Every structure is written in C-alpha cells, then in structure tokens.
Amino acid sequence: MNPTSSLAQAAPGTTIPTPANPLLAPWAGPYGGFPAFDKVQVNQFKPALEAAMAENLKEIQTIASNPQPATFENTIAALERAGNTLEQVQTVYGIWSGSLSSPEMQAIQREMAPRMAAFGDQITQNTALFKRIETVYNSPDKQKLTPEQQRLTYVRYNAFVRAGAKLDATAKKRLSAINQQLAGLFTKFSQNVLADETDSVLVLKTPADLGGLSAGLRDDAASAATTRKITAPGVITNTRSSVEPFLTYSDQRKLREKAWRMFYNRGDNGGAHDNNALITEILQLRAERAKLLGYKTHAHLRLDNTMAKTPEAAMQLMEQVWAPAVARVKEEVADMQALAKKEGAPADFKIEPWDYRYYAEKVRKARYDLDQNEVQQYLQLDKMREGMFWVAGELFNFTFVPVTDVPVYHPDVKVWEVKDKTSGKHVGLWYFDPYARPGKRSGAWMNAYRNQERMGGKEVTTIVSNNSNFVKGKDGAPTLISWTDATTLFHEFGHALHGLSSNVTYPTLSGTSVVRDYVEFPSQVLENWLPTPQVLQRFALHYQTGKPIPQALVDRIEKASTFNQGFETTEFLASALIDMKLHLAGDQKIDADQFERETLAQLGMPREIVMRHRTPQFSHVFSSDGYSAGYYSYLWSVVLASDAYGAFTEAGGPYDKAVGQRLTKYIFSVGNTVDPADAYRSFRGRDPKIDALMRERGFPMAGSKAAKPPVKKPAGKKS
C-alpha cells in the first residue's frame, strides 16, 4: 500500500470519507501508539487544527477558572496534561509542511499560521491563568517541590513573562497582532525559498557538461533528470546535497558559476518569490516586539534566555574565532591560486566563490593525496546508518530493530524500534527519511513526534525522526555520501539520541527542549565518533568490494582534518555575525542585500567566500523565530562539544564506559530539568574552554589565554 496515495487523491473542498477526522484520534497501536500517517488527507488539517485548538482552549479555561487555590498540581501539572490532541495534530501538520508540501498544503499554511499564532497568544495572555502560575512561582511552598517541579515552574513562568503576560491590555493586543503578522511572513519566506529550490534546476545538456564528475555523481544527475522527467544526461537540483558535489568536482567553470548562482540566489531573484521585502518587515516587527517586552533589541530578548545571556558575550566568542579563520582563508586562497597557475590558468585568473570548492579539492589531493571521491566509495548511506546504530549501542546501550507494522508518510521512510540492549525494554521509535524529493525542504533535521514523559507514573516513550536530502541511488544502487554528509548524518542522529535518552517526568522539560545555544551540543559532540577506527573499520566498506577503508586512507583523512577550516569556519561565522548584527540594529529600516554587502565588507569578508546561508534564504532565522539572533549557537555548542570530547580522550578513549555513563547521566538524559551550565559542570568537572576547538581547527590561540564562553544561569525553555 502506498502511504501517500490518500494525499495524492485529496482535493480542496472534498468531503472526508471517514465519519471522524483521523487526525483527532489518539495515536493507537503498539509501541505506545504512533501517527496514523496512512489515513491523512490534506483537507483534514484545517478542521483538525481548529477542533484541537478549541479543545485546548477549554482545557486552559478549566485550569484558569479553578476555584481552588493555585498549586503545582492543579496549575503547572495541569498545563502539562493539556493540549495532547493539538500536539499530535501539529506534529503531523509539521511533517506535511516540511516533507510533503503541495500547493494545497501551502494554502492551508498561509491561512492557519496567523491563526495559530493568535491562539498561542490567547493562552499566554490569559490573565487568570498567569496569576495562578505566578502564585505557584512565588509561593514559599515551592521549596517543598522536587527539583524538577521547581524547574518546570520556573520554565513555565519565564515563558509566559517573555510572551508578554505582564503587559497591559493595549500592549498585549499589539503584541498579538505582531505575532500574527510574523507568522504569516515566516510562512511566506519559507514557501518562497522552497519555490526557488523546487522550480530551479541546472540541466546538463551534453556529456561534456558532466566533465569531472565521478561515475556515482553522473548516476545521481541522471537519476535526477529521470525523476524530473527532463531529457538530458543529467540535472543538478537546487539543494546543497546536489550543488556542493557539483561545485567540488565539475571541471566546467561556467556551469559551476551557474550552479552557484542558482543556489546562493534563492529568495533573491526579484519577482514573486523574492524575500528581501519580507526580511525588512520581519526585522521591524521583531524590533517593535522586543521594545514592547522591555528589551533593547530582538537580540537582547532572544539571548536573555540562553547560556550566553547577552549578544555581547556571543559576539565576543565569534570575534575571537573570526580573525584566525579569515587569516586561514587567505592562506587557502594563496595555495589555490598557486595550483591554478601551475595548471596553466591565465595570469589574471582569480579564485571566485564558484571555484573555491573545486580548487580546494585539488589542493587537498595534491597536499594529502586525499581524493574525496575515493573516500566516498567507502561511505554507503545504509552502512553509515548501521555505524550510527553501533555507536548508540556502545555509548547509550541502545539497539535498533527494523519494524514494518508502522505506517509511514512516504515509501522512502523506514522505521526502527529502539530498545535497551541489556533489558530489551522498549525505548522509542526512530523514523528515517533520507532522500530529497520535490516538496521537501532542503537540509537535514531532527523532529520529535512525541516527547518522553512519565507523569502520573505512566511511562510515555518518545518517537523521533531524522530527515536528510541525499540523492537516491540509481536503480537500487547504494547511495554514496561525502565525508561532510556523513558528519551531518551523525550530527542529526545526536539530536535523535538526545530525545531517545530522555529520562524525565514532565514533557515540557523532555529531550531536546533546552536553550538554543545548548541544544546543538549533544549533536555536535556525536560527530566525533564518525572518524573513530571502530566505526570506519566495521562500516566504511567499499560499495563494490565490501573491503573496509584502508588504514592509509584513514591516516590521510586524519592528517587533512584541519584542511579547509578557514573556509568552513568563515562561511558559518559570516552568517552568524550577519544574523546577530541584523537583530542588534534595532528599529532601523534595513535593506537586506545592502546590509549584508556592507556589513561583510566591514568585517573583512574574503571575496572568494559567501555566507553559508545568505540572508534572503536564511530559513534558520526568517522562517520562524527559532534561530533568530541565535545562529551563533552552533559555534557556542561546538566549544562545549570539543571540550566534552576531551573528557573521553583524556580517559580511556572515545568508548570509555565511565565517561559515556557520565555523558548520558548529566547531558543526554536530563533534558531541561537542570540548568545547562550546571549540567555541563557535573559532566566535565569545570566550565568549558575554547582550547579544544581552536586545536581541532588548527587555529592559533591568542597568546596562551583560552577564553571560555561565559556560562551563566538561570536558563529557561527553548523557544
């Protein structure tokens, strides 16, 4: 049975054939229940959201109007029990929005996004409800609560205050109007980016256009042409997983430039899908909202609830790394220019952004005898997935068992049951959606379909997913991925393990529900296990011979580990700095393209590199509030991750059992029940230092003083 057949048949305005909307039914079945993806039709989403929001508002009103004095149990815990139906509907709605987008789905998103924002404000602006939360928060009896209950009370109270619960009626009304406008703008922004990704492709019209590409990449391009029903030797789709390999290996410079412009101009092409005007409006509204809430700028509002605490602290860390990264880029460019000259390039030849990956790969091969094409022959997607499972078994005592009795939303999606290796106890379900397709947003991400909890003594297990955009192998051939893609695979799996390891009572504090500049730490740290010999010798197997990757090749990978770090660090930091500076600009009316251009010039951005995410396509920042003024979080978290991995190397190595148990106990299992700074100190015995990160990237330390990010508290709920 095709689980998406109902999606294909659904049409706007048609009558749902079932007597009740299946989206509103409790998740049933084994494993604690699961989403009934096989029963979903697009036209069910709007009525399901409306019904679930109405149900949740009734629950909220019951709590707010309770005649009994406010207590933790009848207010804070009651809020935890409310909204289950809505959470389940929103989970499936989010999956369809991000992975099965269609014109019908996008129309529903445009209508419902502002309404859902208004609904959220109805709860956080409910005066009677907030008074009850505030009463519990300020009660001397709070000291009698468990530490987790005290933490939950703080998180709930803080979230309401940050959402405007203390504002007067006029300010609340304006705040809600802003939130509704922003929700509509976020939806439009993400749909514009998706349109450019879906509609734009680079057609490789002749065999010569495939020059420089490996056999595997040629097959991928041919497969993409077939999928798109384009008669040509190959097609490069407008996603990172397709464009970056082309930029790395294609010897057709003019086509590299076309592919580069196609990818980096998403959202910046003028016309109906241009995002520049939306960015201006989003920034203005965010600035106004921050002032309403009593903050100097949106950046100050967002960072008040993080480990960094202030934009200045985040900027200090970024600036500390920026200078050595840019200096390294100059060295990398000089090496590439010399190689191009040696190969006979014209005297006036200059490395352009569409040349960087191509010549960097040539330098890598010349300097380290390391050809990424050779490495890729050993990186089969399925084997890398098995390698992740093995690491999860060693570090977290998990085992993954494939299941077929769970419906999926697309035939490419596979499901595994996660169990404890020793006891066989059910831990959760893991869904894997690895391949790119039209209607699926680009990139890689993790979702939690259901959070682990045990309120009232009832154990509720988690359901998580990992989602990628790999190019599917032709005719069942193994999907070969790059070293970078394999690293990203481990990164996202780290998020999943964070969710699967959760061992808390209350769902709001569960799994990855931590502050923004801490949430990337567990995922960043897991990347360190990919290059371990135990993984490579077992799972990096040649796709034709089945032989493990030779140790000599592994040694060359290790020797080249700091290669190109100037490029990788600078392209990331450029995005993070622009994000922060945009949101520190207050209520200035900003032209995004001009601001980006002028700010990068002031920073001394190398002309040969562009931001990893240019502003008009920066979905992290402009498709929601998620990473707004928060893209720096990846750097903050990697400082933690590099320092944390040092605990393993200082002990018995990456699979040291005692350190692994501490990692689970203090980091992966506690969710947001503990202040993250305290959690890290419990694991490491001290605050994090930046030394390990600088060593990993081959950057010099300024003097010998290793500045550490200022880790402060309290920290609240992830936004």
XYZ file of C-alpha atoms in Angstrom:
719
model
C 0.000 0.000 0.000
C 1.284 3.445 -0.870
C 1.001 5.521 2.328
C 0.797 8.750 0.346
C -1.964 7.664 -2.008
C -4.600 9.441 0.078
C -2.534 12.618 -0.135
C -2.418 12.422 -3.903
C -6.187 11.923 -4.144
C -7.184 14.638 -1.678
C -8.542 17.801 -3.250
C -9.598 21.082 -1.675
C -13.223 21.084 -0.652
C -13.742 17.331 -0.905
C -15.618 15.550 1.868
C -13.568 13.467 4.258
C -14.862 9.925 3.728
C -14.385 8.854 7.354
C -17.042 9.635 9.971
C -14.479 11.414 12.166
C -11.244 13.216 11.410
C -8.464 10.640 11.970
C -6.028 13.425 12.871
C -8.038 13.967 16.059
C -7.964 10.312 17.123
C -5.492 9.317 19.841
C -2.418 7.563 18.465
C -3.086 3.848 18.750
C -1.178 0.639 18.145
C 1.900 -0.984 19.635
C 4.955 0.945 20.905
C 2.670 3.247 22.871
C 0.859 4.293 19.706
C 2.035 6.173 16.605
C 0.737 8.620 13.994
C -1.754 7.125 11.511
C 0.075 8.561 8.507
C -1.760 6.217 6.145
C -5.105 7.900 6.925
C -4.035 11.524 6.442
C -5.563 13.748 3.771
C -4.534 17.356 3.273
C -8.068 18.713 3.613
C -8.259 17.257 7.139
C -5.625 19.607 8.557
C -7.637 22.814 8.870
C -10.664 21.285 10.656
C -8.358 19.197 12.847
C -6.335 22.223 13.905
C -9.498 24.213 14.580
C -11.042 21.429 16.670
C -7.827 20.749 18.592
C -7.297 24.438 19.365
C -10.890 24.736 20.609
C -10.398 21.683 22.827
C -7.152 23.088 24.222
C -8.752 26.458 24.994
C -11.458 24.660 27.012
C -8.742 22.837 28.946
C -6.945 26.120 29.596
C -10.134 27.813 30.757
C -10.821 24.983 33.178
C -7.372 25.447 34.713
C -7.627 29.250 34.798
C -11.089 29.274 36.398
C -10.411 26.607 39.012
C -11.936 27.946 42.282
C -9.313 26.111 44.348
C -6.102 27.956 45.327
C -3.336 27.576 42.753
C -0.962 24.685 43.386
C 1.698 22.960 41.348
C -0.630 20.035 40.697
C -3.781 21.930 39.677
C -1.952 24.564 37.620
C 1.560 23.674 36.419
C 1.000 19.911 36.140
C -2.484 20.513 34.720
C -0.922 22.560 31.915
C 1.393 19.624 31.181
C -1.629 17.338 30.805
C -3.453 19.755 28.493
C -3.096 20.035 24.736
C -2.259 16.455 23.805
C -4.631 16.374 20.841
C -3.275 19.647 19.489
C 0.326 18.495 19.849
C -0.425 15.367 17.849
C -2.215 17.296 15.094
C 0.572 19.878 14.916
C 3.185 17.128 14.673
C 1.599 15.627 11.557
C 0.868 19.096 10.170
C 4.552 19.979 10.548
C 5.648 16.815 8.758
C 3.406 17.525 5.782
C 4.527 21.176 5.750
C 8.227 20.303 5.651
C 8.326 16.984 3.819
C 5.209 16.725 1.614
C 4.492 20.316 0.686
C 1.975 20.874 -2.114
C 0.031 23.914 -3.352
C -2.980 22.758 -1.298
C -0.837 22.324 1.798
C 0.811 25.700 1.336
C -2.579 27.423 1.082
C -3.576 25.895 4.428
C -0.281 27.038 5.979
C -0.808 30.609 4.800
C -4.273 30.665 6.341
C -3.520 28.839 9.575
C -0.119 30.288 10.559
C -1.533 33.653 11.800
C -4.486 31.907 13.437
C -2.199 29.537 15.328
C -0.079 32.477 16.481
C -3.208 34.232 17.762
C -4.229 31.027 19.517
C -0.881 30.864 21.312
C -1.314 34.439 22.486
C -4.776 33.618 23.851
C -3.081 31.236 26.258
C -0.028 33.262 27.259
C -2.144 36.426 27.624
C -4.794 34.745 29.786
C -4.579 36.917 32.900
C -6.275 34.471 35.255
C -4.044 31.639 34.103
C -0.868 33.674 34.515
C -1.891 34.771 38.003
C -2.168 31.126 39.010
C 1.262 30.341 37.508
C 2.720 33.390 39.253
C 1.165 32.328 42.549
C 2.837 28.921 42.368
C 6.124 30.516 41.262
C 6.159 32.942 44.209
C 4.753 30.551 46.805
C 7.003 29.624 49.745
C 5.625 26.102 49.293
C 7.628 25.905 46.071
C 10.616 24.823 48.127
C 8.721 21.637 49.004
C 8.530 20.647 45.333
C 11.048 18.303 43.743
C 13.937 19.969 41.852
C 12.292 19.003 38.552
C 8.960 20.506 39.621
C 10.712 23.712 40.664
C 12.494 23.825 37.316
C 9.220 23.299 35.429
C 7.541 26.062 37.423
C 10.385 28.433 36.555
C 10.293 27.453 32.867
C 6.517 27.941 32.622
C 6.598 31.277 34.463
C 9.534 32.563 32.420
C 7.906 31.543 29.126
C 4.712 33.431 29.971
C 6.608 36.563 31.042
C 8.682 36.513 27.855
C 5.469 36.108 25.859
C 4.032 39.307 27.349
C 1.907 38.040 30.242
C 2.777 41.109 32.350
C 1.888 43.686 29.671
C -1.211 45.866 29.847
C -4.215 45.169 27.623
C -3.198 47.607 24.869
C 0.342 46.237 24.651
C -0.947 42.659 24.665
C -3.231 43.421 21.744
C -0.379 44.935 19.738
C 1.928 42.061 20.637
C -0.597 39.533 19.364
C -1.025 41.485 16.129
C 2.764 41.430 15.660
C 2.937 37.688 16.291
C 0.197 37.035 13.753
C 1.892 39.209 11.132
C 5.205 37.476 11.748
C 3.640 34.019 11.446
C 2.306 34.932 8.003
C 5.653 36.400 6.932
C 7.583 33.349 8.165
C 5.318 31.071 6.126
C 5.717 33.202 3.015
C 9.502 33.328 3.450
C 9.870 29.545 3.705
C 7.491 28.946 0.804
C 9.480 31.363 -1.363
C 12.713 29.506 -0.632
C 11.034 26.163 -1.317
C 9.688 27.506 -4.624
C 13.167 28.531 -5.770
C 14.545 25.161 -4.679
C 11.778 23.253 -6.435
C 11.496 25.271 -9.639
C 15.179 25.892 -10.434
C 17.496 23.192 -11.747
C 20.704 23.165 -13.773
C 20.290 20.975 -16.838
C 23.475 19.277 -18.029
C 22.711 19.148 -21.721
C 25.704 17.295 -23.154
C 28.080 14.581 -21.931
C 30.780 17.273 -21.758
C 28.691 19.087 -19.158
C 29.347 16.154 -16.804
C 33.114 16.628 -17.054
C 34.989 15.962 -13.825
C 32.087 14.183 -12.120
C 32.592 10.676 -10.775
C 30.518 7.790 -12.048
C 28.403 7.981 -8.909
C 27.708 11.698 -9.317
C 26.875 11.158 -13.010
C 24.390 8.473 -11.982
C 22.874 10.833 -9.418
C 22.498 13.568 -12.021
C 20.935 11.123 -14.484
C 18.557 9.873 -11.795
C 17.527 13.454 -11.003
C 16.837 14.051 -14.703
C 14.646 10.961 -14.830
C 12.772 11.981 -11.676
C 12.177 15.461 -13.104
C 11.183 13.989 -16.492
C 13.874 16.056 -18.229
C 15.517 14.580 -21.313
C 19.196 15.295 -20.682
C 22.347 13.497 -19.498
C 21.875 14.990 -16.056
C 20.244 17.528 -13.762
C 21.634 19.324 -10.720
C 18.791 20.120 -8.332
C 18.783 23.251 -6.186
C 19.732 21.588 -2.882
C 23.023 21.567 -1.005
C 23.473 17.806 -1.392
C 23.314 18.179 -5.177
C 25.037 21.543 -5.724
C 28.062 21.189 -3.447
C 29.415 17.969 -5.037
C 28.977 19.610 -8.452
C 30.934 22.688 -7.310
C 33.632 20.407 -5.923
C 34.238 18.218 -8.975
C 32.832 19.775 -12.149
C 35.591 20.967 -14.474
C 33.112 23.165 -16.361
C 33.730 26.571 -14.799
C 30.798 28.340 -16.476
C 28.419 25.628 -15.282
C 29.883 25.825 -11.783
C 29.070 29.522 -11.780
C 25.513 28.821 -12.941
C 25.008 26.197 -10.227
C 26.493 28.524 -7.600
C 24.272 31.457 -8.599
C 21.201 29.225 -8.692
C 21.842 28.021 -5.137
C 23.080 31.200 -3.481
C 20.451 33.445 -5.055
C 17.494 31.529 -3.639
C 14.999 34.076 -2.363
C 16.945 36.873 -4.067
C 15.829 36.737 -7.687
C 13.215 39.505 -7.740
C 9.651 38.650 -8.654
C 7.039 36.817 -6.624
C 9.480 34.680 -4.619
C 11.919 37.410 -3.567
C 12.368 37.595 0.210
C 14.090 40.965 0.685
C 10.963 42.990 1.453
C 9.770 40.278 3.835
C 13.062 40.455 5.755
C 12.714 44.207 6.197
C 9.233 43.760 7.606
C 10.204 40.848 9.855
C 13.090 42.819 11.355
C 10.878 45.863 12.016
C 8.227 43.774 13.737
C 10.782 41.896 15.839
C 12.344 45.180 16.971
C 8.937 46.582 17.946
C 8.042 43.413 19.831
C 11.331 43.465 21.754
C 10.698 47.035 22.902
C 7.163 46.138 23.964
C 8.640 43.400 26.122
C 11.201 45.758 27.650
C 14.309 44.753 25.715
C 16.729 46.986 23.820
C 16.689 44.816 20.687
C 15.414 41.453 19.469
C 18.927 40.097 20.049
C 18.780 41.082 23.715
C 15.347 39.488 24.039
C 16.455 36.221 22.483
C 19.760 35.872 24.326
C 18.352 36.722 27.733
C 17.115 33.131 27.814
C 20.329 31.345 26.745
C 23.668 30.262 28.128
C 25.347 33.301 26.562
C 22.836 35.647 28.254
C 23.876 38.692 26.172
C 24.605 39.451 22.498
C 27.924 40.905 23.611
C 29.033 37.550 25.039
C 28.094 35.765 21.809
C 29.842 38.416 19.710
C 32.980 38.098 21.821
C 33.204 34.376 21.097
C 32.562 34.841 17.373
C 35.109 37.632 17.031
C 37.704 35.525 18.828
C 37.392 32.849 16.135
C 36.749 35.191 13.153
C 40.252 36.664 12.874
C 42.166 33.348 12.712
C 39.543 31.895 10.365
C 39.894 34.769 7.885
C 43.668 34.579 8.141
C 43.470 30.892 7.271
C 41.251 31.661 4.255
C 43.980 33.918 2.843
C 46.435 31.035 3.127
C 43.957 28.642 1.474
C 43.320 31.049 -1.404
C 47.046 31.570 -1.954
C 47.513 27.801 -2.197
C 44.663 27.516 -4.695
C 45.916 30.410 -6.810
C 49.373 28.817 -6.968
C 47.907 25.482 -8.047
C 45.718 27.136 -10.699
C 48.775 28.961 -12.057
C 50.725 25.692 -12.104
C 47.915 24.107 -14.124
C 48.117 26.891 -16.711
C 45.433 29.324 -15.635
C 45.651 32.803 -17.236
C 47.822 35.368 -15.462
C 44.764 37.374 -14.404
C 42.882 34.331 -13.060
C 41.313 34.853 -9.652
C 39.554 32.327 -7.444
C 35.826 33.101 -7.413
C 33.258 31.691 -4.977
C 32.238 29.039 -7.531
C 35.904 27.961 -7.773
C 36.646 27.570 -4.077
C 35.449 24.012 -3.537
C 36.887 22.875 -6.876
C 40.400 24.127 -6.240
C 40.309 23.299 -2.531
C 39.699 19.695 -3.514
C 42.652 19.825 -5.921
C 44.907 21.232 -3.185
C 43.689 18.583 -0.752
C 44.542 15.860 -3.247
C 47.962 17.331 -4.016
C 48.934 18.006 -0.394
C 47.483 14.986 1.360
C 46.990 12.554 -1.513
C 43.369 12.599 -0.394
C 40.644 12.366 -3.011
C 37.163 12.777 -1.552
C 35.810 10.704 -4.431
C 37.965 7.857 -3.187
C 36.687 8.339 0.363
C 33.088 8.395 -0.845
C 33.391 4.893 -2.299
C 33.513 3.656 1.301
C 30.641 5.751 2.644
C 27.427 3.909 1.835
C 24.405 5.548 3.439
C 22.989 2.274 4.765
C 26.339 1.238 6.244
C 26.815 4.652 7.862
C 23.377 4.280 9.410
C 24.431 0.884 10.794
C 27.555 2.575 12.148
C 25.421 5.124 13.978
C 23.355 2.324 15.482
C 26.541 0.607 16.665
C 27.812 3.797 18.320
C 24.424 4.232 20.014
C 24.791 0.705 21.352
C 28.271 1.333 22.725
C 27.557 4.743 24.279
C 23.871 4.513 25.213
C 23.214 0.751 25.280
C 20.565 1.044 22.553
C 19.714 -1.478 19.883
C 17.699 -0.689 16.726
C 15.271 -3.232 15.285
C 13.514 -2.549 11.946
C 9.704 -2.658 12.106
C 7.160 -2.888 9.309
C 3.919 -2.656 11.268
C 4.046 1.154 11.488
C 2.543 3.360 8.733
C 4.790 5.951 7.070
C 4.029 9.125 5.131
C 6.239 8.267 2.129
C 7.634 4.971 0.788
C 11.211 6.205 1.386
C 10.616 6.429 5.151
C 11.734 3.464 7.281
C 11.104 2.851 10.993
C 13.106 1.172 13.760
C 12.154 0.243 17.295
C 14.777 1.338 19.813
C 15.358 -0.954 22.801
C 17.706 -1.173 25.748
C 20.357 -3.730 24.771
C 20.554 -5.323 28.201
C 16.922 -5.494 29.305
C 15.161 -5.447 25.931
C 12.908 -2.668 27.248
C 11.199 -0.506 24.628
C 12.762 2.961 24.451
C 11.086 4.558 21.447
C 10.677 4.639 17.674
C 13.132 6.156 15.166
C 11.903 7.212 11.705
C 14.414 7.868 8.907
C 13.516 9.939 5.818
C 16.820 10.181 3.929
C 16.129 11.279 0.344
C 15.444 14.547 -1.447
C 12.189 14.992 -3.368
C 10.039 17.842 -4.686
C 8.006 19.386 -1.871
C 10.548 18.525 0.820
C 12.528 21.395 2.311
C 16.280 21.194 1.901
C 18.797 20.471 4.609
C 18.850 17.943 7.427
C 16.916 17.998 10.680
C 15.538 16.018 13.609
C 11.919 16.001 14.777
C 10.367 14.751 18.000
C 6.928 13.374 17.168
C 6.288 12.595 20.834
C 8.278 13.534 23.948
C 9.248 11.055 26.628
C 7.468 11.595 29.972
C 6.177 9.712 32.991
C 3.549 11.948 34.561
C 1.262 10.156 36.947
C 3.530 7.143 36.893
C 2.617 6.353 33.277
C 5.668 5.832 31.087
C 5.281 7.535 27.686
C 8.091 6.695 25.275
C 9.434 9.023 22.636
C 9.140 8.989 18.858
C 11.881 10.815 16.924
C 12.898 11.177 13.301
C 15.937 12.128 11.254
C 15.455 13.766 7.870
C 18.002 14.354 5.104
C 18.166 15.218 1.417
C 20.532 12.674 -0.100
C 20.269 11.880 -3.796
C 18.760 8.424 -4.069
C 20.929 5.749 -5.687
C 20.008 4.756 -9.221
C 18.026 1.523 -9.651
C 18.634 0.361 -6.094
C 22.374 1.071 -6.147
C 23.919 2.076 -2.808
C 23.682 5.770 -2.003
C 27.238 7.064 -1.596
C 27.654 10.140 0.574
C 30.500 12.565 1.192
C 32.513 12.782 4.378
C 30.732 16.077 5.132
C 27.343 14.433 4.633
C 28.352 11.516 6.867
C 29.322 14.028 9.562
C 25.935 15.732 9.206
C 24.246 12.329 9.468
C 25.961 11.691 12.808
C 25.140 15.251 13.922
C 21.411 14.866 13.367
C 21.482 11.411 14.927
C 22.956 13.097 18.012
C 19.734 15.116 18.287
C 17.730 11.891 17.991
C 19.798 10.232 20.729
C 19.223 13.295 22.915
C 15.485 12.646 22.565
C 15.755 8.876 22.944
C 17.917 9.145 26.073
C 15.479 11.446 27.860
C 14.547 10.283 31.360
C 12.325 12.972 32.903
C 8.844 13.298 34.349
C 7.355 16.298 32.526
C 7.131 16.595 28.719
C 7.948 20.319 28.624
C 11.397 19.511 30.048
C 11.968 16.420 27.913
C 14.668 15.575 25.386
C 15.862 18.453 23.222
C 13.676 21.058 24.981
C 16.719 23.017 26.122
C 18.028 26.521 25.436
C 19.058 27.296 21.878
C 22.822 27.523 22.393
C 22.849 24.204 24.276
C 20.599 22.113 22.031
C 23.319 21.707 19.380
C 25.858 20.441 21.908
C 24.737 16.768 22.067
C 24.528 16.639 18.264
C 27.902 18.318 17.743
C 29.620 16.005 20.189
C 28.353 12.863 18.432
C 30.149 13.903 15.219
C 33.404 12.884 16.937
C 32.567 9.177 16.726
C 32.411 9.008 12.904
C 36.217 9.031 12.393
C 36.921 6.504 15.161
C 38.643 3.338 13.877
C 35.915 1.185 15.430
C 33.316 2.799 13.122
C 35.426 3.086 9.988
C 36.801 -0.469 10.066
C 33.357 -2.005 10.587
C 31.135 0.204 8.481
C 33.195 2.217 5.971
C 33.102 -0.596 3.426
C 33.756 -0.235 -0.300
C 30.462 -0.320 -2.158
C 31.806 -2.819 -4.736
C 34.374 -4.970 -2.932
C 32.994 -4.784 0.614
C 36.509 -4.234 1.942
C 36.992 -1.789 4.825
C 38.560 1.582 4.205
C 42.370 1.185 4.191
C 44.195 2.483 7.250
C 46.465 4.509 4.977
C 43.408 6.387 3.671
C 42.134 6.911 7.214
C 45.539 8.327 8.155
C 45.337 10.761 5.255
C 41.837 11.826 6.374
C 43.229 12.482 9.868
C 46.200 14.458 8.530
C 43.839 16.574 6.435
C 41.366 17.147 9.284
C 42.276 20.820 9.697
C 42.346 21.412 5.933
C 39.858 23.997 4.615
C 38.833 25.007 8.134
C 39.288 28.635 7.143
C 36.548 28.276 4.536
C 34.186 26.225 6.692
C 34.542 28.431 9.757
C 34.335 31.718 7.860
C 31.247 30.833 5.809
C 29.461 29.814 9.019
C 30.610 32.805 11.085
C 29.632 35.241 8.331
C 26.046 34.001 8.606
C 26.126 34.068 12.403
C 27.558 37.595 12.540
C 25.086 38.956 9.983
C 22.230 37.355 11.932
C 23.367 38.968 15.171
C 24.101 42.376 13.653
C 20.728 42.447 11.855
C 18.986 41.947 15.170
C 21.202 44.380 17.070
C 20.266 47.120 14.597
C 17.033 47.796 16.454
C 14.256 49.500 14.534
C 16.385 50.678 11.615
C 14.688 50.020 8.294
C 17.045 47.556 6.698
C 17.608 46.648 3.069
C 18.795 43.060 3.495
C 21.023 42.885 0.415
C 22.672 46.218 1.161
C 23.122 45.420 4.858
C 24.658 42.047 4.023
C 27.033 43.556 1.462
C 28.172 46.497 3.622
C 28.499 44.528 6.860
C 30.564 41.797 5.231
C 32.843 44.465 3.789
C 33.283 45.989 7.252
C 34.094 42.563 8.673
C 36.716 41.962 6.007
C 34.902 39.004 4.465
C 37.140 37.333 1.886
C 35.738 37.959 -1.607
C 36.207 34.293 -2.509
C 33.603 33.123 0.033
C 29.920 33.785 0.652
C 27.864 33.230 3.764
C 26.762 29.639 4.285
C 23.192 30.956 4.360
C 22.719 34.246 2.570
C 20.087 36.492 4.150
C 17.274 36.001 1.558
C 17.394 32.207 2.058
C 18.321 32.138 5.768
C 15.467 29.887 6.876
C 17.044 29.268 10.293
C 16.398 32.939 11.026
C 13.441 34.044 8.906
C 11.098 31.049 8.570
C 10.456 31.214 12.327
C 11.911 32.871 15.404
C 13.853 29.641 16.038
C 17.471 30.618 15.413
C 16.926 34.378 15.061
C 19.846 36.125 16.782
C 20.828 32.547 17.583
C 22.782 31.103 14.669
C 25.901 31.678 16.777
C 24.596 28.744 18.838
C 26.366 26.237 16.599
C 29.738 27.762 17.497
C 28.836 28.041 21.178
C 27.764 24.408 21.190
C 30.823 23.179 19.322
C 33.014 24.775 22.012
C 31.124 22.610 24.505
C 31.314 19.571 22.217
C 35.051 19.829 21.567
C 35.756 20.329 25.245
C 33.426 17.466 26.221
C 35.051 15.022 23.794
C 38.302 15.856 25.532
C 36.909 14.070 28.576
C 36.963 10.857 26.531
C 40.433 11.372 25.049
C 41.818 12.223 28.489
C 40.360 8.968 29.844
C 40.240 5.627 28.061
C 39.310 6.870 24.588
C 36.036 7.531 22.729
C 34.326 4.409 24.066
C 35.357 4.810 27.707
C 32.407 3.381 29.640
C 32.681 5.608 32.708
C 32.794 8.834 30.683
C 29.989 7.558 28.456
C 27.823 6.923 31.501
C 28.507 10.455 32.753
C 27.578 11.834 29.327
C 24.232 10.018 29.468
C 23.562 10.850 33.116
C 24.365 14.568 33.064
C 23.832 15.615 29.437
C 21.659 13.350 27.278
C 19.081 12.115 29.795
C 18.223 15.233 31.823
C 16.509 17.406 29.201
C 15.822 20.824 30.684
C 15.392 19.590 34.257
C 18.794 21.043 35.148
C 20.370 24.391 34.318
C 22.659 23.608 31.339
C 25.700 25.278 32.879
C 25.283 23.137 35.996
C 24.723 20.046 33.856
C 27.940 20.640 31.938
C 29.950 21.216 35.111
C 28.543 17.986 36.565
C 29.793 16.123 33.494
C 33.159 17.823 32.978
C 34.000 18.958 36.488
C 34.546 22.529 35.280
C 33.315 25.155 32.822
C 34.091 24.622 29.125
C 37.214 26.049 27.480
C 37.750 27.101 23.882
C 41.193 25.442 23.609
C 39.980 22.145 22.138
C 38.003 23.855 19.364
C 40.956 26.001 18.318
C 43.235 22.962 18.256
C 40.749 20.932 16.225
C 40.561 23.642 13.586
C 44.279 24.290 13.588
C 43.857 27.906 14.684
C 46.430 29.636 16.906
C 45.372 30.749 20.345
C 45.688 34.446 21.120
C 48.644 34.369 23.482
C 48.048 31.427 25.747
C 44.819 32.670 27.244
C 41.991 30.352 26.339
C 38.834 32.388 26.657
C 35.853 30.361 27.620
C 32.265 31.277 26.867
C 30.703 32.851 29.929
C 28.343 30.183 31.181
C 25.658 31.803 33.299
C 22.281 30.986 34.734
C 19.343 30.835 35.028
C 18.333 29.441 31.662
C 14.823 28.737 30.512
C 12.852 26.920 27.887
C 13.875 26.567 24.283
C 11.867 28.909 22.074
